[in-house]
C-alpha positions as MATLAB code, in Angstrom:
seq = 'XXXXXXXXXXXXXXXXXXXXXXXXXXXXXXXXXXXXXXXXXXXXXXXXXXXXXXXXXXXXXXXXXXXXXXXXXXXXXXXXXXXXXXXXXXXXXXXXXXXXXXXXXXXXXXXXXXXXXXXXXXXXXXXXXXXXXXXXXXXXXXXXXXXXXXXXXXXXXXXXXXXXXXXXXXXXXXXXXXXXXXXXXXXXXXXXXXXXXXXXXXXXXXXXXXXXXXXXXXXXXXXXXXXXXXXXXXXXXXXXXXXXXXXXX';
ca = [
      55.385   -1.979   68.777;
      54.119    0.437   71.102;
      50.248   -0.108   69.393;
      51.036   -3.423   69.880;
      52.021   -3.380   73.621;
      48.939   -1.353   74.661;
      46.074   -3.928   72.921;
      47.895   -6.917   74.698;
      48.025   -4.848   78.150;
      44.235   -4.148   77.511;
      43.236   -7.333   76.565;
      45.105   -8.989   80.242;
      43.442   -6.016   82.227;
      39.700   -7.248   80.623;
      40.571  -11.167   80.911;
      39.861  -11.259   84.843;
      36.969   -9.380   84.534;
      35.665  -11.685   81.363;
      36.213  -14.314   83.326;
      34.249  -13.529   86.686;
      31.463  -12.541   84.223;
      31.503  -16.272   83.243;
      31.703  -17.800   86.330;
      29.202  -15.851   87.683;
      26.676  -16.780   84.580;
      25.642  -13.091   83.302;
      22.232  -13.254   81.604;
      22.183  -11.304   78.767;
      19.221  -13.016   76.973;
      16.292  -14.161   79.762;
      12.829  -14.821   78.950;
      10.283  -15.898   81.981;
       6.762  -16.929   81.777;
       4.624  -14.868   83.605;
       1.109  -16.032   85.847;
      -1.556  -15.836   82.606;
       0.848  -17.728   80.417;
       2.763  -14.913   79.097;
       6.139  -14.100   78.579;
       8.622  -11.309   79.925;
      12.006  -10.756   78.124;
      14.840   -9.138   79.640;
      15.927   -5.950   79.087;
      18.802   -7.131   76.762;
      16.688   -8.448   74.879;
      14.171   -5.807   74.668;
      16.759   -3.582   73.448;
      18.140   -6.186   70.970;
      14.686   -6.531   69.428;
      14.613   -2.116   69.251;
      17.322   -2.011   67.338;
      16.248   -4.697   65.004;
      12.848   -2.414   65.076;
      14.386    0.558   63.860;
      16.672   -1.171   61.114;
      12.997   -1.979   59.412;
      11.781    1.351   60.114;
      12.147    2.248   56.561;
      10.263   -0.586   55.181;
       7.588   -0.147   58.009;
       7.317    3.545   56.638;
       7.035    2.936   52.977;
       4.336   -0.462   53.966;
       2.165    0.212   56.166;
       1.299    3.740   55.481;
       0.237    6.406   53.614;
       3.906    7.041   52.568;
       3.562    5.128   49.496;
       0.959    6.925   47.721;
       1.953   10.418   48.718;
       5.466   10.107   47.606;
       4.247    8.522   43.763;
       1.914   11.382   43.836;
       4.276   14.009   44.138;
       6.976   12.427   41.791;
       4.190   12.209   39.089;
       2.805   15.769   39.747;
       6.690   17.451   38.872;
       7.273   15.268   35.424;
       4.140   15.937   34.345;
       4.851   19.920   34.915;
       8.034   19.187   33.687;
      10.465   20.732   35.934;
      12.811   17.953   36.141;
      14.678   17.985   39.915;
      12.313   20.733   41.017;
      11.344   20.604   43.615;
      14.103   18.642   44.509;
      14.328   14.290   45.556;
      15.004   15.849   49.301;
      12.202   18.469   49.531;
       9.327   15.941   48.269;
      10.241   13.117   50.104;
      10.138   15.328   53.386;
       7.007   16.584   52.317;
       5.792   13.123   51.609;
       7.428   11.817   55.254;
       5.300   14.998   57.262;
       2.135   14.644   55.160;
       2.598   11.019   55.978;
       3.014   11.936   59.920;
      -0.359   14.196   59.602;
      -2.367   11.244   57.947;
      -0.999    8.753   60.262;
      -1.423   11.190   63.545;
      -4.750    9.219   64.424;
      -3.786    5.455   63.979;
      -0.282    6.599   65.488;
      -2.560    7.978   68.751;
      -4.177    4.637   68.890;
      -1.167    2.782   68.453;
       0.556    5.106   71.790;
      -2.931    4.539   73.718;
      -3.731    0.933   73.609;
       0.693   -0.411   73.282;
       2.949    1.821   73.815;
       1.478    3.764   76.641;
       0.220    0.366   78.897;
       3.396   -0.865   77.876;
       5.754    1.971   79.289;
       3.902    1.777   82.292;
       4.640   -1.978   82.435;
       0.851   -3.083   82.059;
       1.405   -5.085   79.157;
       4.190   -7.639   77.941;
       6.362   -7.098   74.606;
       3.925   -9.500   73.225;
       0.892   -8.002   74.330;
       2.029   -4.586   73.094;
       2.757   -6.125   69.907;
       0.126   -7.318   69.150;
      -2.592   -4.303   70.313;
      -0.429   -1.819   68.366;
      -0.689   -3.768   65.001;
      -4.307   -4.062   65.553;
      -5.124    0.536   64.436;
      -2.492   -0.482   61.342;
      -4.192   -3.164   60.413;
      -7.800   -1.338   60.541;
      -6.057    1.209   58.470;
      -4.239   -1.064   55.832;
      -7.498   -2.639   55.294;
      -9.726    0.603   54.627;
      -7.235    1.503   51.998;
      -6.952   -2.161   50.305;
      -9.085   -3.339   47.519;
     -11.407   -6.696   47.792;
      -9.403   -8.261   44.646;
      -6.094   -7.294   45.890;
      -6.765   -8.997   49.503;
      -8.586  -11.977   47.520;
      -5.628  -12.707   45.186;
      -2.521  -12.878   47.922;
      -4.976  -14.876   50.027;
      -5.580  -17.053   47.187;
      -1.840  -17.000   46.675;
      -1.163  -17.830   50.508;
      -3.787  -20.977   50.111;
      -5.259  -19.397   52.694;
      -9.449  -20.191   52.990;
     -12.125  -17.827   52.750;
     -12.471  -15.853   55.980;
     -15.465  -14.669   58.064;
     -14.095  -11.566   58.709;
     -11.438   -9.014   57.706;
      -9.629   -8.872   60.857;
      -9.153  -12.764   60.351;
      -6.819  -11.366   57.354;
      -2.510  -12.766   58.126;
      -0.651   -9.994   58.948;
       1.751  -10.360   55.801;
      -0.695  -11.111   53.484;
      -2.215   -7.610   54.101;
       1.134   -5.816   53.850;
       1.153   -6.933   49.618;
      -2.246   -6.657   49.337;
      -2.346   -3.105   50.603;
       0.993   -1.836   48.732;
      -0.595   -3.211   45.685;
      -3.893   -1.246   45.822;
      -1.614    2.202   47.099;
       0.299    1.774   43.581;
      -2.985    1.466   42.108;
      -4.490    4.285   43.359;
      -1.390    6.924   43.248;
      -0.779    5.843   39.356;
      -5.035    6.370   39.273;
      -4.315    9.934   40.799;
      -1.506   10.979   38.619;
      -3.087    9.961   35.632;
      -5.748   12.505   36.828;
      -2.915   15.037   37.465;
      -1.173   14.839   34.151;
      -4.507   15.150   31.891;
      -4.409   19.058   31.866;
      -0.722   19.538   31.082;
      -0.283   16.872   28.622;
      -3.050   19.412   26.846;
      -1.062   22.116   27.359;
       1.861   20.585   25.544;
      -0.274   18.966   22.895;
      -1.447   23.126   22.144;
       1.895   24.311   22.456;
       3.473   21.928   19.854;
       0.599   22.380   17.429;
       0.926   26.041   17.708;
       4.439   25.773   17.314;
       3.972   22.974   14.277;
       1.559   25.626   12.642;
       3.926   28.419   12.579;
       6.471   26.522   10.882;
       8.572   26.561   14.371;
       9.284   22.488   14.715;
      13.406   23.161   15.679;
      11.929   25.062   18.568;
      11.289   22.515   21.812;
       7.386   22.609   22.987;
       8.332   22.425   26.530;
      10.494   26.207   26.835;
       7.329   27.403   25.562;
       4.890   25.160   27.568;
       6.978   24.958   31.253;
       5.721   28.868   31.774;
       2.187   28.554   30.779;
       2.074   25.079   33.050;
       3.683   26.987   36.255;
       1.567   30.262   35.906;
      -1.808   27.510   35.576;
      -0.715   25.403   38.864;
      -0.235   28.423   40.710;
      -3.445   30.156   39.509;
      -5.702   27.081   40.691;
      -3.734   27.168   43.882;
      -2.020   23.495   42.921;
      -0.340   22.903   46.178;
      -2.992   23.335   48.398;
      -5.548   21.139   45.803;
      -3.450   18.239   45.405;
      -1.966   17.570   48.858;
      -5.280   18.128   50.404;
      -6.593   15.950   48.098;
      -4.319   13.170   48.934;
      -4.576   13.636   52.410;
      -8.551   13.136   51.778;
      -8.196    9.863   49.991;
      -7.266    7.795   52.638;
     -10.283    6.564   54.849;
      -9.599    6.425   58.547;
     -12.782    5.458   59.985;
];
């Protein structure tokens, strides 16, 4: 009763204020052309649209960058060394999210310089900065997609041949450029598993040959496979390695 009392004693407090607010016609949502033909949104809006922004932040991560690759990498490097949950799902996927940041560090610069910078200081529109910062991820995406990956979703779009590149839909690129990064991390870890998978295929026919087949290949194989990665220095090979395979000019 006494829960009950305090909501309704709340909600009369709010109504007269509710009500001025409607008389007096509070604009939340305002959008107003500017001089050039462009348009400036209002702050609530501006925030409304951040928010939606950072709800897609994930799938903006995993995209339109380098995210994609790194993270399949990694995930085929430990079951082909055959360590199960080590390193664990947490430690590669922040490696995979800072090696990301480090790869990305250059279009991200552009991105500041030419939107997000002007746009702060209230030299471009929300439109404007829009479209300038997609303009470094969409140089990038297309360094890192293959000819028949772009050529099939634009044939899937009905879209026509284009002059150029930069002509390319913004979300036809996105599925053209996640396609080739699965191609080209499941390219890399097929690289990556070659010399283990010989290690196991030595280690069961030594094992076969002594008459040993109730013994599991991989407690005898997981110590010679550790003590090769970290003789060749594996780390350091295969994440500088991946950060080398993307082109960024």
């Amino acid at each position: 009763m006494n829960s009950a009392r305090f909501w309704i004693g709340i909600i009369l407090l709010f109504a007269p204020m509710g009500s001025a607010l409607a008389e007096a016609g509070f604009a939340a949502v305002t959008v107003k052309p500017g001089e050039n033909g462009e348009q400036t949104w209002s702050l609530s809006l501006q925030a409304l649209v951040l928010m939606t922004a950072l709800t897609l932040l994930p799938a903006f991560l995993l995209m339109m960058t380098s995210f994609t690759r790194i993270t399949i990498v990694l995930g085929i490097l430990r079951t082909a060394i055959g360590t199960a949950q080590t390193p664990s799902n947490q430690i590669l996927l922040g490696l995979s999210l800072f090696l990301t940041i480090f790869v990305m560090q250059p279009v991200f610069e552009k991105v500041y310089d030419s939107a997000i910078g002007p746009y702060l200081d209230e030299e471009l529109s929300v439109t404007e900065a829009l479209q300038k910062a997609s303009e470094p991820l969409t140089d990038f995406m297309l360094l890192q997609t293959r000819e028949d990956d772009l050529k099939l979703f634009l044939n899937l779009s009905g879209s026509d041949e284009l002059d150029s590149h930069s002509d390319v839909d913004f979300f036809v690129l996105i599925p053209a450029f996640v396609t080739s990064e699965l191609k080209t991390a499941f390219q890399i870890g097929f690289m990556l598993f070659i010399p283990f998978l010989i290690i196991d295929l030595v280690v069961a026919s030594v094992l076969m040959s002594m008459g040993m087949m109730m013994l599991s290949p991989l407690i005898i194989s997981l110590p010679f496979k550790l003590m090769l990665f970290v003789l060749v220095d594996g780390w350091t090979l295969v994440l500088g390695t991946l950060a080398g395979s993307f082109y960024l000019s």
